[in-house]
Short mmCIF file of C-alpha atoms and ligand atoms in Angstrom, two decimals:
data_model
loop_
_atom_site.label_atom_id
_atom_site.label_comp_id
_atom_site.label_asym_id
_atom_site.label_seq_id
_atom_site.Cartn_x
_atom_site.Cartn_y
_atom_site.Cartn_z
CA MET A 4 -3.58 -1.38 -25.99
CA ASN A 5 -4.52 -2.48 -22.47
CA GLY A 6 -7.41 -0.35 -20.87
CA ILE A 7 -10.13 1.28 -21.81
CA ARG A 8 -9.84 5.50 -20.91
CA TYR A 9 -6.34 6.06 -22.06
CA SER A 10 -4.58 9.70 -21.75
CA ILE A 11 -1.81 11.96 -21.54
CA PRO A 12 -3.27 14.93 -19.88
CA MET A 13 -1.44 17.85 -20.81
CA HIS A 14 -1.16 19.53 -17.45
CA LEU A 15 0.35 17.07 -16.18
CA HIS A 16 3.87 19.47 -16.07
CA THR A 17 2.17 22.24 -13.70
CA VAL A 18 2.02 19.40 -11.21
CA ASN A 19 3.75 19.71 -7.87
CA SER A 20 2.01 17.52 -5.64
CA ILE A 21 1.16 14.29 -5.73
CA VAL A 22 -0.72 11.17 -3.91
CA ILE A 23 -0.22 7.50 -4.75
CA LEU A 24 -2.43 4.45 -2.75
CA THR A 25 -1.46 1.45 -3.65
CA GLY A 26 -3.19 -2.11 -2.91
CA ALA A 27 -1.61 -5.73 -3.32
CA GLY A 28 -1.59 -5.79 -7.15
CA ILE A 29 1.53 -4.06 -7.01
CA SER A 30 3.27 -6.64 -5.28
CA ALA A 31 1.29 -9.25 -7.16
CA GLU A 32 4.16 -9.54 -9.87
CA SER A 33 6.80 -10.09 -7.17
CA GLY A 34 5.44 -13.63 -6.00
CA LEU A 35 2.46 -11.67 -3.62
CA SER A 36 -0.66 -13.27 -3.29
CA THR A 37 -3.65 -10.53 -3.30
CA PHE A 38 -6.97 -10.66 -0.78
CA ARG A 39 -9.26 -11.26 -3.59
CA ALA A 40 -9.28 -13.24 -6.77
CA GLU A 41 -10.39 -16.64 -7.18
CA ASN A 42 -6.92 -18.24 -5.20
CA GLY A 43 -6.56 -15.55 -2.80
CA LEU A 44 -5.43 -15.16 0.64
CA TRP A 45 -9.05 -14.53 1.70
CA CYS A 46 -9.97 -17.80 0.02
CA ASN A 47 -8.19 -19.68 2.16
CA HIS A 48 -8.11 -17.32 5.72
CA PRO A 49 -11.57 -16.33 6.60
CA ILE A 50 -11.53 -12.59 7.51
CA GLU A 51 -13.42 -12.93 10.59
CA ASP A 52 -10.42 -15.63 11.34
CA VAL A 53 -7.27 -13.65 10.87
CA ALA A 54 -7.91 -9.86 10.23
CA THR A 55 -9.72 -9.21 13.45
CA PRO A 56 -9.17 -8.48 16.58
CA GLU A 57 -12.10 -10.66 17.90
CA GLY A 58 -10.00 -13.31 15.90
CA PHE A 59 -6.59 -12.75 17.38
CA ALA A 60 -8.47 -12.94 20.66
CA ARG A 61 -10.46 -16.07 19.65
CA ASN A 62 -7.25 -17.92 18.65
CA PRO A 63 -3.91 -15.97 18.77
CA VAL A 64 -1.48 -19.25 17.93
CA LEU A 65 -3.39 -19.11 14.39
CA VAL A 66 -2.93 -15.59 13.34
CA GLN A 67 -0.03 -15.55 14.85
CA GLN A 68 0.88 -18.78 12.51
CA PHE A 69 -1.09 -16.81 9.27
CA TYR A 70 1.34 -13.74 10.00
CA ASN A 71 4.60 -15.43 10.87
CA GLN A 72 4.18 -17.34 7.26
CA ARG A 73 3.40 -13.95 5.27
CA ARG A 74 6.48 -12.81 7.11
CA ALA A 75 8.69 -15.40 6.47
CA GLN A 76 7.47 -15.56 2.60
CA LEU A 77 9.09 -11.63 2.39
CA LEU A 78 12.43 -12.81 2.96
CA SER A 79 11.93 -14.53 -0.73
CA VAL A 80 10.56 -12.31 -3.01
CA GLU A 81 12.20 -8.76 -4.15
CA PRO A 82 10.59 -5.81 -5.50
CA ASN A 83 9.35 -5.47 -8.99
CA ALA A 84 9.58 -2.81 -11.96
CA ALA A 85 6.73 -1.06 -10.11
CA HIS A 86 7.86 -0.72 -6.86
CA HIS A 87 11.15 0.43 -8.73
CA ALA A 88 9.51 2.79 -11.12
CA LEU A 89 7.85 4.52 -8.07
CA ALA A 90 11.06 4.80 -6.07
CA GLN A 91 12.41 6.49 -9.91
CA LEU A 92 9.43 8.57 -9.09
CA ALA A 93 10.52 9.84 -5.73
CA GLU A 94 13.83 10.29 -6.97
CA GLY A 95 12.77 12.58 -10.03
CA PHE A 96 10.10 14.21 -8.74
CA LYS A 97 10.75 17.62 -7.22
CA GLY A 98 7.19 18.46 -5.76
CA SER A 99 5.98 16.90 -2.57
CA LEU A 100 5.13 13.41 -2.53
CA LEU A 101 2.92 10.86 -0.75
CA LEU A 102 2.86 7.30 -1.15
CA VAL A 103 0.47 5.49 0.60
CA THR A 104 0.01 2.18 0.50
CA GLN A 105 -2.44 -0.67 2.09
CA ASN A 106 0.28 -3.26 1.84
CA VAL A 107 2.03 -4.70 4.83
CA ASP A 108 4.65 -6.09 2.67
CA ASN A 109 8.21 -4.37 2.72
CA LEU A 110 8.79 -4.08 -0.99
CA HIS A 111 8.30 -0.73 -1.94
CA GLU A 112 10.86 0.50 1.45
CA ARG A 113 13.53 -2.19 -0.20
CA ALA A 114 13.00 -0.58 -3.93
CA TYR A 115 13.38 2.85 -2.20
CA ARG A 116 16.21 2.11 0.02
CA GLN A 117 18.32 1.55 -4.16
CA ARG A 118 17.76 5.02 -4.63
CA ARG A 119 18.47 8.36 -3.11
CA ALA A 120 14.21 9.91 -2.45
CA ASN A 121 13.47 13.55 -2.06
CA ALA A 122 13.22 15.98 0.76
CA ASN A 123 9.61 16.67 -0.23
CA PHE A 124 8.61 12.52 -0.01
CA ARG A 125 6.50 11.03 2.79
CA PHE A 126 5.64 7.30 2.85
CA VAL A 127 3.25 5.58 4.64
CA HIS A 128 1.97 1.91 5.55
CA MET A 129 -2.14 3.24 6.68
CA HIS A 130 -2.96 -0.65 7.09
CA GLY A 131 0.73 -1.29 9.56
CA GLU A 132 3.53 -3.73 8.38
CA LEU A 133 4.56 -7.38 8.39
CA ALA A 134 7.70 -6.50 9.44
CA LYS A 135 7.06 -4.79 12.68
CA VAL A 136 5.06 -6.31 15.67
CA ARG A 137 3.49 -4.03 18.64
CA CYS A 138 3.57 -4.65 22.50
CA THR A 139 -0.77 -4.93 23.33
CA GLU A 140 0.48 -3.29 26.92
CA THR A 141 3.04 -0.40 26.03
CA GLU A 142 1.60 -0.21 22.28
CA MET A 143 5.90 0.31 22.20
CA VAL A 144 6.05 -1.03 17.73
CA TYR A 145 9.63 -3.00 16.81
CA ASP A 146 11.36 -3.91 13.91
CA TRP A 147 10.93 -7.53 13.85
CA THR A 148 11.90 -10.43 11.20
CA GLU A 149 11.37 -14.01 13.33
CA ASP A 150 8.19 -15.71 14.10
CA ILE A 151 6.08 -14.78 17.34
CA THR A 152 5.31 -17.69 19.18
CA ALA A 153 3.43 -19.08 22.55
CA GLN A 154 6.72 -18.70 24.15
CA THR A 155 8.45 -15.34 22.72
CA LEU A 156 9.09 -12.49 24.90
CA CYS A 157 7.84 -9.06 24.46
CA PRO A 158 11.13 -6.73 24.48
CA CYS A 159 9.79 -4.06 26.26
CA CYS A 160 7.03 -5.72 29.35
CA ARG A 161 9.17 -8.98 29.45
CA GLU A 162 6.34 -10.67 29.23
CA ILE A 163 5.22 -13.55 26.61
CA GLY A 164 1.15 -13.27 24.92
CA THR A 165 1.78 -10.05 24.64
CA LEU A 166 3.04 -8.91 20.97
CA ARG A 167 0.88 -8.84 18.38
CA PRO A 168 1.48 -8.31 14.17
CA HIS A 169 1.60 -4.46 13.59
CA ILE A 170 -1.44 -4.71 10.94
CA VAL A 171 -4.78 -2.82 10.93
CA TRP A 172 -7.87 -5.41 11.29
CA PHE A 173 -10.70 -4.85 10.34
CA GLY A 174 -12.26 -2.95 12.89
CA GLU A 175 -9.91 -0.80 13.77
CA MET A 176 -8.79 2.68 12.67
CA PRO A 177 -5.91 3.10 9.21
CA LEU A 178 -2.56 4.45 10.47
CA GLU A 179 -1.65 8.12 9.85
CA MET A 180 -5.36 9.22 8.46
CA PRO A 181 -4.80 13.50 9.37
CA VAL A 182 -1.58 13.11 6.98
CA ILE A 183 -3.73 11.26 4.16
CA TYR A 184 -6.57 12.85 4.35
CA GLU A 185 -4.56 17.11 4.85
CA ALA A 186 -2.29 15.58 1.31
CA LEU A 187 -5.12 13.85 -0.93
CA ARG A 188 -6.94 18.07 -0.08
CA LYS A 189 -4.27 19.55 -1.71
CA CYS A 190 -3.31 17.10 -4.37
CA ASP A 191 -3.25 17.90 -8.10
CA LEU A 192 -2.06 14.40 -9.09
CA PHE A 193 -3.41 11.22 -7.80
CA ILE A 194 -2.60 7.78 -8.43
CA SER A 195 -4.41 4.56 -7.44
CA ILE A 196 -2.85 1.17 -8.71
CA GLY A 197 -3.50 -2.28 -7.97
CA THR A 198 -6.47 -2.07 -5.76
CA SER A 199 -9.53 -3.10 -6.29
CA GLY A 200 -11.10 -0.87 -4.51
CA ASN A 201 -13.20 -2.91 -1.82
CA VAL A 202 -11.84 -1.02 0.79
CA TYR A 203 -12.41 1.73 2.88
CA PRO A 204 -11.09 4.47 4.04
CA ALA A 205 -8.92 3.78 0.80
CA ALA A 206 -11.57 3.26 -1.44
CA GLY A 207 -12.80 6.87 -0.49
CA PHE A 208 -9.19 8.49 -1.02
CA VAL A 209 -10.41 9.56 -5.26
CA ALA A 210 -13.83 11.63 -3.46
CA GLU A 211 -11.70 12.98 -1.58
CA ALA A 212 -8.74 14.08 -4.22
CA ARG A 213 -11.87 15.51 -6.51
CA ALA A 214 -13.36 17.30 -3.97
CA SER A 215 -10.95 20.49 -4.15
CA GLY A 216 -11.78 20.21 -8.09
CA ARG A 217 -8.20 20.12 -8.67
CA ALA A 218 -6.59 16.93 -8.52
CA HIS A 219 -6.44 14.95 -12.19
CA THR A 220 -7.40 11.23 -10.96
CA VAL A 221 -5.54 7.72 -13.32
CA GLU A 222 -6.34 4.31 -12.25
CA ILE A 223 -3.88 1.83 -12.55
CA ASN A 224 -5.15 -2.10 -12.60
CA LEU A 225 -5.73 -5.01 -13.86
CA GLU A 226 -9.22 -4.52 -14.51
CA PRO A 227 -12.02 -1.78 -13.35
CA SER A 228 -12.28 -1.27 -9.91
CA GLN A 229 -15.28 -0.85 -7.91
CA THR A 230 -14.12 2.79 -8.03
CA HIS A 231 -13.01 3.49 -12.01
CA SER A 232 -15.93 5.47 -12.51
CA LEU A 233 -14.62 8.07 -10.52
CA PHE A 234 -11.16 8.59 -11.98
CA HIS A 235 -10.74 10.65 -14.76
CA GLU A 236 -8.09 8.12 -16.86
CA THR A 237 -7.72 4.62 -16.19
CA ARG A 238 -5.46 1.91 -17.63
CA HIS A 239 -6.01 -1.28 -17.26
CA GLY A 240 -3.49 -4.15 -17.20
CA LYS A 241 -0.23 -4.61 -15.62
CA ALA A 242 1.62 -2.94 -12.98
CA THR A 243 4.62 -4.28 -14.16
CA GLU A 244 3.64 -2.62 -17.60
CA LEU A 245 1.72 0.03 -16.94
CA VAL A 246 3.53 2.26 -14.18
CA PRO A 247 7.20 2.10 -15.33
CA LYS A 248 5.02 3.88 -18.94
CA PHE A 249 2.92 6.17 -16.48
CA VAL A 250 6.19 7.74 -14.17
CA GLU A 251 7.89 8.14 -17.57
CA GLU A 252 5.16 9.92 -19.06
CA LEU A 253 5.18 11.99 -15.91
CA LEU A 254 8.65 12.71 -15.85
CA SER A 255 9.41 13.51 -18.76
CA ASN A 256 6.41 15.64 -18.86
CA ARG A 257 7.29 17.64 -15.77
CA ASN A 258 10.55 18.17 -17.24
CA LYS A 259 9.07 19.72 -19.96
CA GLY A 260 7.36 22.35 -18.09
P1 OAD Z 22 -7.34 -6.67 -3.59
O1 OAD Z 22 -6.96 -8.12 -3.22
O2 OAD Z 22 -8.86 -6.34 -3.05
O3 OAD Z 22 -7.07 -6.38 -5.04
C1 OAD Z 22 -6.14 -6.23 -5.33
C2 OAD Z 22 -6.32 -5.86 -6.93
O4 OAD Z 22 -4.91 -5.62 -7.54
C3 OAD Z 22 -7.49 -6.00 -7.99
O5 OAD Z 22 -8.67 -5.36 -8.49
C4 OAD Z 22 -6.47 -6.89 -9.07
O6 OAD Z 22 -7.24 -6.68 -10.44
C5 OAD Z 22 -5.46 -6.01 -9.19
N1 OAD Z 22 -4.45 -7.02 -9.70
C6 OAD Z 22 -4.34 -8.28 -9.32
N2 OAD Z 22 -2.56 -8.82 -10.03
C7 OAD Z 22 -2.42 -7.18 -10.50
C8 OAD Z 22 -0.91 -6.56 -11.56
N3 OAD Z 22 -0.42 -7.62 -11.53
N4 OAD Z 22 -1.14 -5.53 -12.27
C9 OAD Z 22 -1.83 -4.48 -11.51
N5 OAD Z 22 -3.23 -4.63 -11.08
C10 OAD Z 22 -3.32 -6.17 -10.73
O7 OAD Z 22 -6.13 -6.19 -2.86
P2 OAD Z 22 -6.52 -4.19 -2.22
O8 OAD Z 22 -7.08 -3.90 -3.14
O9 OAD Z 22 -5.04 -3.93 -1.72
O10 OAD Z 22 -6.47 -4.94 4.35
O11 OAD Z 22 -6.68 -4.46 0.06
C11 OAD Z 22 -7.49 -4.04 -0.10
C12 OAD Z 22 -7.44 -4.21 1.63
O12 OAD Z 22 -8.06 -5.22 1.95
C13 OAD Z 22 -6.41 -4.60 2.00
O13 OAD Z 22 -5.12 -4.22 2.41
C14 OAD Z 22 -6.23 -5.96 2.78
C15 OAD Z 22 -7.48 -6.32 2.53
O14 OAD Z 22 -8.43 -7.14 3.47
C16 OAD Z 22 -6.10 -5.25 5.84
O15 OAD Z 22 -5.98 -6.25 5.49
C17 OAD Z 22 -6.57 -4.71 6.54
#
């Protein structure tokens, strides 16, 4: 069996409110690189060059190329069994559910589109989205599938050079934090999937969820994360194997309640 602490909590049938946090590990088996693996994105592309406002100001062409490549790569990958299992959870769970992803890919929504999500389901891309761009003059956000080049005209201000990737860079504020913290305070189950626990504020969500004294907390990751000791329950192995299994347990336990 994978993992070090593995249990099916007996109280899962009473779960009414879930917050799920996902990171790059959930998309790894779809073929998207994680950030901190040996050959991960941050090995070949220094953070300060491609993921900071200062890097963008210094060399916008390099930064646009980095995100153009990653945007184009989205067209060649598909959601995997873990994304589909979370979509199944949103469909089958009748309580309130917030999915917060640090990922800028669109694999969760592509899995969800194939199902009917429940009315209480909410979805937050806290680090932005590859498939969106933002005008630096007006802050307008647009769906975007093409490359951004030095010649690309902004749809609102009709200027060149004003569009940037709709990505939260280091030193910028993650998106929708009040919504996330409110859900963390109220949730009775917090699940963290495929994240190394290196980047705050996301790495602090487990402590925030535990602060109410009510939430059961579960880590699902290939290996113990930086914050694994803060979780009540940890399951270590591949997301495509462990997430479908966990969702099945959760839905069947809840149906018993
Ligand atoms: P990391 O690259 O830091 O961590 C990915 C985690 O996923 C690691 O702990 C891996 O062990 C795990 N993992 C890899 N393959 C897996 C698999 N098949 N199944 C389950 N787990 C697997 O990525 P994040 O934690 O998402 O931010 O990184 C957080 C943030 O740091 C990113 O959103 C990005 C980055 O800098 C910004 O760009 C603002």
